[in-house]
PDB file of N, CA and C in Angstrom:
ATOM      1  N   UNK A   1     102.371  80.663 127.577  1.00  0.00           N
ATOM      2  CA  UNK A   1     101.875  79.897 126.448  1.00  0.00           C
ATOM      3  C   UNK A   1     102.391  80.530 125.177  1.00  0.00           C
ATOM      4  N   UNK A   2     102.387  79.730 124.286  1.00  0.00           N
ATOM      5  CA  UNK A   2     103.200  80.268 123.122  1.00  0.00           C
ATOM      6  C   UNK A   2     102.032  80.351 121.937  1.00  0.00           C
ATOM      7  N   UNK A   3     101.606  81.320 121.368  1.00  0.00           N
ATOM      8  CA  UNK A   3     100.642  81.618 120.769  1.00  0.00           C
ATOM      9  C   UNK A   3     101.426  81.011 118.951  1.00  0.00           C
ATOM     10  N   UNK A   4     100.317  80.782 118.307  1.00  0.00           N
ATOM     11  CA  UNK A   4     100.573  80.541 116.760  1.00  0.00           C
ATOM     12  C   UNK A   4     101.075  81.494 115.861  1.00  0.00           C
ATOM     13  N   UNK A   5     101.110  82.770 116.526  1.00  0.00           N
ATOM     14  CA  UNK A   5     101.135  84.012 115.259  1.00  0.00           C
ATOM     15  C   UNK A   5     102.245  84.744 116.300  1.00  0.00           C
ATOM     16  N   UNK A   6     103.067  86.056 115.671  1.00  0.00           N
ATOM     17  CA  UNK A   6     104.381  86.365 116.029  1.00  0.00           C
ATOM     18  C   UNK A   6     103.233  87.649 116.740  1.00  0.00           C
ATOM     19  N   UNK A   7     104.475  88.308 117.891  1.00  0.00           N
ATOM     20  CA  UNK A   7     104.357  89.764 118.229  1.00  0.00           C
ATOM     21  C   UNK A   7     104.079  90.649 116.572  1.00  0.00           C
ATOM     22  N   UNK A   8     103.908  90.619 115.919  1.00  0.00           N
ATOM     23  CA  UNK A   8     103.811  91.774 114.545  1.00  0.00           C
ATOM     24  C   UNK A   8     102.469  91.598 114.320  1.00  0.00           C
ATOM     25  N   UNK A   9     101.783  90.442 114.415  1.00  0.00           N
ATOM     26  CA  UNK A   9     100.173  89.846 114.155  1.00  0.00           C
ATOM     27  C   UNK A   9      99.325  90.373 115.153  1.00  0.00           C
ATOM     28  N   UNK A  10      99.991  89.999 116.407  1.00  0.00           N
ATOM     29  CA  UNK A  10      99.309  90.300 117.423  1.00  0.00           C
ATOM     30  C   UNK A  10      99.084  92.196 117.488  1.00  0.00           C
ATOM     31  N   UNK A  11     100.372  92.732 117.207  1.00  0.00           N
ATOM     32  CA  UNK A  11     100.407  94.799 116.817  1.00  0.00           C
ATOM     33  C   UNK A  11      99.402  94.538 116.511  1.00  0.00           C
ATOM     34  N   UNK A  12      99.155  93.597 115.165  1.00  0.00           N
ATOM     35  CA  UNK A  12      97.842  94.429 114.133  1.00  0.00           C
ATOM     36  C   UNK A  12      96.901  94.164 114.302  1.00  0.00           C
ATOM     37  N   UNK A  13      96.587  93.118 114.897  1.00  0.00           N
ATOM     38  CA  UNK A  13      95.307  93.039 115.169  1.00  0.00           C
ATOM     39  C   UNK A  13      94.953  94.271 116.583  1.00  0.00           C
ATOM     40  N   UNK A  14      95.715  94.245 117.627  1.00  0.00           N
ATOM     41  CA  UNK A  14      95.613  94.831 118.282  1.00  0.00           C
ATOM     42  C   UNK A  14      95.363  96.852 117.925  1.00  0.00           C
ATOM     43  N   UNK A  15      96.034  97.069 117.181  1.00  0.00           N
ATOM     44  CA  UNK A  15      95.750  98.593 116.487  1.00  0.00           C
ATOM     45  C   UNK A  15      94.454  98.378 114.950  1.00  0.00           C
ATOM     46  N   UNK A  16      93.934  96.861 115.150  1.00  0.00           N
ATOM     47  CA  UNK A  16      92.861  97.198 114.465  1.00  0.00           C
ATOM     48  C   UNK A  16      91.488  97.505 115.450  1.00  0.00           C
ATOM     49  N   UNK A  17      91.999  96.781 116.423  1.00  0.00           N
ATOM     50  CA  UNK A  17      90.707  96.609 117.459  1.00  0.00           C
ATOM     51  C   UNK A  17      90.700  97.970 118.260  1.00  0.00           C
ATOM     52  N   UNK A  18      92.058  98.924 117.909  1.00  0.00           N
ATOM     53  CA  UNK A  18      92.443 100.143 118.831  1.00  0.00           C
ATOM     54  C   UNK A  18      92.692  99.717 120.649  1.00  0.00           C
ATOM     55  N   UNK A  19      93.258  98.577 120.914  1.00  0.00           N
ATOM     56  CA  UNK A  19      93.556  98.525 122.228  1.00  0.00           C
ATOM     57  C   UNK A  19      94.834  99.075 122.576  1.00  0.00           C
ATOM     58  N   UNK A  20      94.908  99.158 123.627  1.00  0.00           N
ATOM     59  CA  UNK A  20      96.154  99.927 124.402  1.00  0.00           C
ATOM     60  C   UNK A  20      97.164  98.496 124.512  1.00  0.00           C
ATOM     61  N   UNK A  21      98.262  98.684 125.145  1.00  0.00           N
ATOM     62  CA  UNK A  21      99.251  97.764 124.967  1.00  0.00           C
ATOM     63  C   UNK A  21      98.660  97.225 126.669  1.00  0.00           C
ATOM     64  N   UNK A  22      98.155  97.497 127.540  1.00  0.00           N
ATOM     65  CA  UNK A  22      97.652  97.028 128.975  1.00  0.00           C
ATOM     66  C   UNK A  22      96.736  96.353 128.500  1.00  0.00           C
ATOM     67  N   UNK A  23      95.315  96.767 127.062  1.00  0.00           N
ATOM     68  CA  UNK A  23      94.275  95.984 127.001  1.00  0.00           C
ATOM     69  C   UNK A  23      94.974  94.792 125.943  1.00  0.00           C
ATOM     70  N   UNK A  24      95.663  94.740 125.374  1.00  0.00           N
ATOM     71  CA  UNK A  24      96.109  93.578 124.415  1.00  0.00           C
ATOM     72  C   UNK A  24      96.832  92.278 125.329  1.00  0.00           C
ATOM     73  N   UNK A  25      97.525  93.130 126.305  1.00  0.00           N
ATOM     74  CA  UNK A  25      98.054  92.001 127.705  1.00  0.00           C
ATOM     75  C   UNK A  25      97.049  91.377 127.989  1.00  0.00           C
ATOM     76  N   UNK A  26      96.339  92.388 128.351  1.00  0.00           N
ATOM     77  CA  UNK A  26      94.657  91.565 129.171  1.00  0.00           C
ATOM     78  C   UNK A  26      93.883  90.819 128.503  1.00  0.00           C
ATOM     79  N   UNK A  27      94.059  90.827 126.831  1.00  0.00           N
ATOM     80  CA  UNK A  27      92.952  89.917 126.165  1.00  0.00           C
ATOM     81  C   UNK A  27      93.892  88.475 126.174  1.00  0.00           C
ATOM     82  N   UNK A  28      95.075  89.022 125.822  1.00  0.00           N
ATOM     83  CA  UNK A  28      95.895  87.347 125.728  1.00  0.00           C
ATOM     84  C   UNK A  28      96.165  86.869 127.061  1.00  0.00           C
ATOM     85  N   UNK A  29      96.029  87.091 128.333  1.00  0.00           N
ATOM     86  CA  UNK A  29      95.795  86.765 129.429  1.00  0.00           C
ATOM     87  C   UNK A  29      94.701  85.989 129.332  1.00  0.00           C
ATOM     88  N   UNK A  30      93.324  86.475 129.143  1.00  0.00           N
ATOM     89  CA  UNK A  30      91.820  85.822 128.797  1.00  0.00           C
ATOM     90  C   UNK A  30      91.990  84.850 128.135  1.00  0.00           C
ATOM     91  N   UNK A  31      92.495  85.015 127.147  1.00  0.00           N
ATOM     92  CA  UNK A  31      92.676  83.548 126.509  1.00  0.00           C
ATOM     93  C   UNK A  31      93.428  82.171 126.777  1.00  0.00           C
ATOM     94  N   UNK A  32      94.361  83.117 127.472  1.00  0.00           N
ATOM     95  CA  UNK A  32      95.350  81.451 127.727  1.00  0.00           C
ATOM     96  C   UNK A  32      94.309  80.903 128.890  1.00  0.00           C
ATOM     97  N   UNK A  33      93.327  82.103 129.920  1.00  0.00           N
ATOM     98  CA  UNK A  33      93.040  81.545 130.919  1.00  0.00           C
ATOM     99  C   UNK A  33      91.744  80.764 130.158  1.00  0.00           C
ATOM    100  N   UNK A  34      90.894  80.664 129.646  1.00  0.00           N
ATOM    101  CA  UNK A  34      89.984  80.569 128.682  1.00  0.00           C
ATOM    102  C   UNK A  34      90.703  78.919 128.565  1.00  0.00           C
ATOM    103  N   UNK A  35      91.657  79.270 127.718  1.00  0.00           N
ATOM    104  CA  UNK A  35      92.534  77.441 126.859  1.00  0.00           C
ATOM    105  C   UNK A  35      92.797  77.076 128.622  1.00  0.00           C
ATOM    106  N   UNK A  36      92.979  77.412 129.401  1.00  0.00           N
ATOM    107  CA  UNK A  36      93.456  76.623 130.704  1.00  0.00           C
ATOM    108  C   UNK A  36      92.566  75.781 131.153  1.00  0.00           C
ATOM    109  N   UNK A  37      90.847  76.656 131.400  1.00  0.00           N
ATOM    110  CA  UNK A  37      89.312  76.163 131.711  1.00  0.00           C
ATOM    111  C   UNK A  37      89.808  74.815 130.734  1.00  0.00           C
ATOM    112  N   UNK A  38      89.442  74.855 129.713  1.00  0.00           N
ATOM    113  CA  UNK A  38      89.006  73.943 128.663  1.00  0.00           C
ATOM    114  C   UNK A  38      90.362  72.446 129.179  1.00  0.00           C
ATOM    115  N   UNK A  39      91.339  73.033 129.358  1.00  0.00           N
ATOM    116  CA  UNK A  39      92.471  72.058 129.744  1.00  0.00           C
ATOM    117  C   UNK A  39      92.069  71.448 130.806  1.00  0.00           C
ATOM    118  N   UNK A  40      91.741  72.075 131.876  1.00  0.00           N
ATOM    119  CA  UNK A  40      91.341  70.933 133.177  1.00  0.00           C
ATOM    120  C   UNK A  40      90.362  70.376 132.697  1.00  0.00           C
ATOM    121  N   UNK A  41      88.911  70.429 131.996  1.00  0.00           N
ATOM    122  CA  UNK A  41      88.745  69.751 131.867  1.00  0.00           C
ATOM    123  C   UNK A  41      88.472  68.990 130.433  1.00  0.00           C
ATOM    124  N   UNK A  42      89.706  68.193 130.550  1.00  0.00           N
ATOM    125  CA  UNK A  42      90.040  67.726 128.830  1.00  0.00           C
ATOM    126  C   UNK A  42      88.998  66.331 129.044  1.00  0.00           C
ATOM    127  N   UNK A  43      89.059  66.034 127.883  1.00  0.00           N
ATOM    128  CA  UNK A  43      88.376  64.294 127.902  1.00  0.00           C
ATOM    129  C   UNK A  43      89.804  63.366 128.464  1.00  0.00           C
ATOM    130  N   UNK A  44      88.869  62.489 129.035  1.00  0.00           N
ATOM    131  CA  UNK A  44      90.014  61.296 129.426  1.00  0.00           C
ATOM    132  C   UNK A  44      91.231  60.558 128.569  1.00  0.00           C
ATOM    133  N   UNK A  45      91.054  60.769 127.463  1.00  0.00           N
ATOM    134  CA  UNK A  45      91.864  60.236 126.742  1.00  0.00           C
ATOM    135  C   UNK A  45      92.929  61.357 126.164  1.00  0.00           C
ATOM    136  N   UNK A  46      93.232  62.627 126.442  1.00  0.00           N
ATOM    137  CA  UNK A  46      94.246  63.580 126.319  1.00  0.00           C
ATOM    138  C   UNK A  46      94.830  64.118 127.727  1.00  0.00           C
ATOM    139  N   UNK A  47      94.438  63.040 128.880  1.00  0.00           N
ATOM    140  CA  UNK A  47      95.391  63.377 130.310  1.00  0.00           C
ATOM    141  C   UNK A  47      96.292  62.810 130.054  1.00  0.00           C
ATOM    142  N   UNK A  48      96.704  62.408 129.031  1.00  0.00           N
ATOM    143  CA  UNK A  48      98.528  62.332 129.354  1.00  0.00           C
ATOM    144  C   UNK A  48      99.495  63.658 128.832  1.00  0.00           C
ATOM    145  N   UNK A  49      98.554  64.486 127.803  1.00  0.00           N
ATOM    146  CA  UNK A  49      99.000  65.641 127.221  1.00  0.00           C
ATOM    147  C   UNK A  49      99.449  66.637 128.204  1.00  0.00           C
ATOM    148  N   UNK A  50     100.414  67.314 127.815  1.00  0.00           N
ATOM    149  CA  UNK A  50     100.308  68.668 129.018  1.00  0.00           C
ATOM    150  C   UNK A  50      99.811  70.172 127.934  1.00  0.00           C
ATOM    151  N   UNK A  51      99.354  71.174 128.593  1.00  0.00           N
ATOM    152  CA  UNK A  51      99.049  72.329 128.313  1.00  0.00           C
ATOM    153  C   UNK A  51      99.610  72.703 126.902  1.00  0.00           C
ATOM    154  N   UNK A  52     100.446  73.124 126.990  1.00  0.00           N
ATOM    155  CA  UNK A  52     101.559  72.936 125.844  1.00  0.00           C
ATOM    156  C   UNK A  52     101.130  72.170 124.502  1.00  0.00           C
ATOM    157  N   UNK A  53     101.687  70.697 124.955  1.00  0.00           N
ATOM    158  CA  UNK A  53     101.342  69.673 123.603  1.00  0.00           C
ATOM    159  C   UNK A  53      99.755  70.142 123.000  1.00  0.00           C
ATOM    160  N   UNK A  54      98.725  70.409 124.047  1.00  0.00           N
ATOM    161  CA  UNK A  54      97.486  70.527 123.313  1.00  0.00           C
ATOM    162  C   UNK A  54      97.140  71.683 122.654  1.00  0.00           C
ATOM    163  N   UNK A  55      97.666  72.668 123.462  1.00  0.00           N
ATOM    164  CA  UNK A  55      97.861  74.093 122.523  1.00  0.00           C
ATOM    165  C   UNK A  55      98.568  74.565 121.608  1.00  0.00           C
ATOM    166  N   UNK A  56      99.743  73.866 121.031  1.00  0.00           N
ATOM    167  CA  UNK A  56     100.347  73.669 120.570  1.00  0.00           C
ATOM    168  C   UNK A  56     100.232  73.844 118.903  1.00  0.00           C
ATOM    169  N   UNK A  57      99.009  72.975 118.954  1.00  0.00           N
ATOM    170  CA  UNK A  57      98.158  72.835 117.144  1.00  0.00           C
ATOM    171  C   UNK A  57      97.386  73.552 117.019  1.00  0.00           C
ATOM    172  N   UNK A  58      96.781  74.647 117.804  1.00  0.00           N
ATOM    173  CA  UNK A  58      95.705  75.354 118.003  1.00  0.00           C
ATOM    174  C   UNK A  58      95.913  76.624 116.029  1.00  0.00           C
ATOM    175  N   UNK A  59      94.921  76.802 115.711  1.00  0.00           N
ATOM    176  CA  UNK A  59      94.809  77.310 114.169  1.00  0.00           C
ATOM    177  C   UNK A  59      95.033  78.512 114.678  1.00  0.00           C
ATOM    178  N   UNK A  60      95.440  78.992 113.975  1.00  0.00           N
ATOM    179  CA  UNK A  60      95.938  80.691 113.516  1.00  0.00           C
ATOM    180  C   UNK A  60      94.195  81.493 113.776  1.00  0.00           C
ATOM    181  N   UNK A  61      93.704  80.849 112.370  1.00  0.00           N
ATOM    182  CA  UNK A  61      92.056  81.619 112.691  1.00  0.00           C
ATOM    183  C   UNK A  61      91.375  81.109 114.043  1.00  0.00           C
ATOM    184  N   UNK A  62      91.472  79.819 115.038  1.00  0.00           N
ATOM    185  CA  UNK A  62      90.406  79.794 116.285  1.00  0.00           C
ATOM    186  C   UNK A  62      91.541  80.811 116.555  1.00  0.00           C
ATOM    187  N   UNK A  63      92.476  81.659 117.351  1.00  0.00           N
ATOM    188  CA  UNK A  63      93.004  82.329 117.992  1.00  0.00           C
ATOM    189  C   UNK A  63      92.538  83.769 117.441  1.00  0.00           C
ATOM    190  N   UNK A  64      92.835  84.061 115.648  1.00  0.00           N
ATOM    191  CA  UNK A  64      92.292  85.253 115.581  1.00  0.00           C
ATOM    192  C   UNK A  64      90.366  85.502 115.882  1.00  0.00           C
ATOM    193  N   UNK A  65      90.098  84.334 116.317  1.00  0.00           N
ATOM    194  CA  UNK A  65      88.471  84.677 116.966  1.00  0.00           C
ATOM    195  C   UNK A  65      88.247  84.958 118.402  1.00  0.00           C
ATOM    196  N   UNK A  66      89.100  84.247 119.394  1.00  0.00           N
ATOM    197  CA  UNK A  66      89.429  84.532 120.323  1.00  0.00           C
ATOM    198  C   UNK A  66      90.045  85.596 120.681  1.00  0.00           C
ATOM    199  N   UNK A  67      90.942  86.202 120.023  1.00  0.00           N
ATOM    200  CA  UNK A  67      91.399  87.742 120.178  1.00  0.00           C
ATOM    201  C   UNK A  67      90.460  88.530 119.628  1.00  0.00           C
ATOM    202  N   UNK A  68      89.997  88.641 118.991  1.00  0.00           N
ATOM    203  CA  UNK A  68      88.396  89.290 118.406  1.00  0.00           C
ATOM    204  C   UNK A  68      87.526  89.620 119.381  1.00  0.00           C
ATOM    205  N   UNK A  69      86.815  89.151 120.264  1.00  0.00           N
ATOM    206  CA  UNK A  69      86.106  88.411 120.790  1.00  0.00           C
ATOM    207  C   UNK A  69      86.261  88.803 122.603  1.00  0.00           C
ATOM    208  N   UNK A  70      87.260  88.473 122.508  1.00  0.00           N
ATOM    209  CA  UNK A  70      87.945  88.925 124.170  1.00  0.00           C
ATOM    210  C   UNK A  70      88.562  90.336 123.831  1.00  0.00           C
ATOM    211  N   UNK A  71      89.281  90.656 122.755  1.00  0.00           N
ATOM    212  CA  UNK A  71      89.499  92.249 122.846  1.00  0.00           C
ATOM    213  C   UNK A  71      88.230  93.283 122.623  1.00  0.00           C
ATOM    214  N   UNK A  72      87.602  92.757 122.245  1.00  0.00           N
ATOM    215  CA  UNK A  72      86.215  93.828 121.842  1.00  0.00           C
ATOM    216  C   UNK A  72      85.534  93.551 123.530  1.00  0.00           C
ATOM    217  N   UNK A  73      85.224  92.493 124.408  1.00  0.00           N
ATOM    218  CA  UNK A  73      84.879  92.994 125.699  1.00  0.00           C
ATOM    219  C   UNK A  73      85.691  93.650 126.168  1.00  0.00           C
ATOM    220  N   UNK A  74      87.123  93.657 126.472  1.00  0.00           N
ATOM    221  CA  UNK A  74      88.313  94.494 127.132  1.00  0.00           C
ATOM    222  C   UNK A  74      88.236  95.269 126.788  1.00  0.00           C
ATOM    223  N   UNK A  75      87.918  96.155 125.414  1.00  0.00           N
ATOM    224  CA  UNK A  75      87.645  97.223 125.010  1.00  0.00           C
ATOM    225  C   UNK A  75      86.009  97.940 124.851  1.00  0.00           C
ATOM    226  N   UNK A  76      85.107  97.061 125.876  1.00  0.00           N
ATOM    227  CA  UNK A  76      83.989  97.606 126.146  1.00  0.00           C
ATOM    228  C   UNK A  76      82.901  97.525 124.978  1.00  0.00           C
ATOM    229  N   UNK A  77      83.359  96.388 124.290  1.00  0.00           N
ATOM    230  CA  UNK A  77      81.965  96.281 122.745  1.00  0.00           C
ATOM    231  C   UNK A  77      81.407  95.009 123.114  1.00  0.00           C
ATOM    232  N   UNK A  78      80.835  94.710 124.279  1.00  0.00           N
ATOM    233  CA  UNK A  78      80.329  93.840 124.441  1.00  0.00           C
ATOM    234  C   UNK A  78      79.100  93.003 123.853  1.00  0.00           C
ATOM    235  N   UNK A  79      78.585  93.895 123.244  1.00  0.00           N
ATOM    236  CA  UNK A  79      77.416  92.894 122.216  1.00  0.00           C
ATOM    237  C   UNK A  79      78.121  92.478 121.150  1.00  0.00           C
ATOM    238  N   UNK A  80      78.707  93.496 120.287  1.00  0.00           N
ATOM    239  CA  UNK A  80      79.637  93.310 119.514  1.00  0.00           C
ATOM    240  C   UNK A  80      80.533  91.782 119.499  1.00  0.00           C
ATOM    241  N   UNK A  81      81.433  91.583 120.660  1.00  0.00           N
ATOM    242  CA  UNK A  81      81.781  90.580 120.828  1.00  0.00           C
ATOM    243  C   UNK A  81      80.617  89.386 120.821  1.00  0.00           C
ATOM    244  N   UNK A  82      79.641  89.675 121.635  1.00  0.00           N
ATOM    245  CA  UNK A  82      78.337  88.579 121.310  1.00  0.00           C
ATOM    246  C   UNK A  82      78.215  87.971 120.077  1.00  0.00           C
ATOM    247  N   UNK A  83      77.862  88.803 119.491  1.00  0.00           N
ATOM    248  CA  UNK A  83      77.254  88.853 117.988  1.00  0.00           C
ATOM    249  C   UNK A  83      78.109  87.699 117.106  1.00  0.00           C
ATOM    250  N   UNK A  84      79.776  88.275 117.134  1.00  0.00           N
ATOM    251  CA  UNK A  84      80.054  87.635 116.460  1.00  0.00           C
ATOM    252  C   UNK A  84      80.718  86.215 116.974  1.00  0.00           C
ATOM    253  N   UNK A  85      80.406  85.826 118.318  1.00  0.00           N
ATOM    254  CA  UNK A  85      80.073  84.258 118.791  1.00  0.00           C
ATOM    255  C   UNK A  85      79.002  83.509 118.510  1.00  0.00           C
ATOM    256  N   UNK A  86      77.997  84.420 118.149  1.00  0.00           N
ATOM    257  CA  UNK A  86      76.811  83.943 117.681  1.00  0.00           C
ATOM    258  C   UNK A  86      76.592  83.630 116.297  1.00  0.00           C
ATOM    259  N   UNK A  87      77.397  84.278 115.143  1.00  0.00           N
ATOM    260  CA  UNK A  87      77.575  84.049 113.964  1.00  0.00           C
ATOM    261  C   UNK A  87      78.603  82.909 114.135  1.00  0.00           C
ATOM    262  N   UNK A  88      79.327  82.808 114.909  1.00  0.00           N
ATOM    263  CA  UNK A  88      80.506  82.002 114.923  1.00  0.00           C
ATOM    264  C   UNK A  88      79.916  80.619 114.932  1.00  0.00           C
ATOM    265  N   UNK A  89      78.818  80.568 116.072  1.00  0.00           N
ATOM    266  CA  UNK A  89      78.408  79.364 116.292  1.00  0.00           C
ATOM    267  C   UNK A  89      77.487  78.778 115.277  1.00  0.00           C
ATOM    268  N   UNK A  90      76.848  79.931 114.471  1.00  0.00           N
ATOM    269  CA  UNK A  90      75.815  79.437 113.859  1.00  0.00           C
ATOM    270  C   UNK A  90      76.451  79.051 112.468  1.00  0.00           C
ATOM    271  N   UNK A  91      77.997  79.402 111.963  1.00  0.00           N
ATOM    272  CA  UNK A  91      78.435  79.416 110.660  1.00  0.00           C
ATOM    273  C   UNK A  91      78.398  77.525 110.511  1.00  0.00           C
ATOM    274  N   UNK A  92      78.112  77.474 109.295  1.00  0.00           N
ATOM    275  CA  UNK A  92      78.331  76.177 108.703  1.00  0.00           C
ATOM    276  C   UNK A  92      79.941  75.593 107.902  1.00  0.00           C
ATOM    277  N   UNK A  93      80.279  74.755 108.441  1.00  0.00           N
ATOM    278  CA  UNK A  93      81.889  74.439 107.918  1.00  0.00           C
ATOM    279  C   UNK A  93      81.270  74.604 106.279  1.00  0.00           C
ATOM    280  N   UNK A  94      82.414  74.769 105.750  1.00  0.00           N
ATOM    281  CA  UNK A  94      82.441  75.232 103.986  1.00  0.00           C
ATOM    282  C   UNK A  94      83.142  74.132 103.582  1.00  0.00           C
ATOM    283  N   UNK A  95      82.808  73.124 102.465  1.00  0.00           N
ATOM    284  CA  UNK A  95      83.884  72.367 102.440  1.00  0.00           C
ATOM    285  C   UNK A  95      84.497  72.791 100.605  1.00  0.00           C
ATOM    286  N   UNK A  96      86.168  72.477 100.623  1.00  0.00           N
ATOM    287  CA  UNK A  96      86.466  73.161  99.534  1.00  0.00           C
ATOM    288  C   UNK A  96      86.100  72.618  98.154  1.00  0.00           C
TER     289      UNK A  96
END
């Protein structure tokens, strides 16, 4: 899968979260498998899409939450990661 942000984004986030180059594999592993779940089961009206086309548009920030999120369990901060799914869910869109 081809992620939104380059190998240089991914370094930094990754040496912000302090993962090893095995745990940064393993979080972007989680995720594509994560976007895969959600792909089988798409709504009926995006089965003509493949994997790709739908991931494709995916935002820069849902991915830097998902690497957030899945690297802080891979790296053993598991409430941590909670927490901020739980702020995530509870945030209100901002409009500009």
């Amino acid at each position: 899968m081809k992620f939104p942000v380059d190998d240089t984004t991914i370094s930094a986030w990754s040496t912000l979260l302090g993962l090893t180059q095995e745990q940064t594999a393993a979080t972007l592993r989680r995720i594509e498998k994560t976007l895969r779940v959600g792909y089988t089961h798409r709504p009926t009206a995006l089965r003509h899409l493949t994997f790709d086309e739908i991931t494709a548009g995916m935002d820069i920030d849902e991915l830097a939450l998902m690497f957030l999120t899945s690297g802080l369990r891979i790296a053993g901060h598991h409430e941590a990661a909670h927490a901020i799914e739980i702020r995530g869910l509870l945030a209100q869109p901002q409009s500009d």
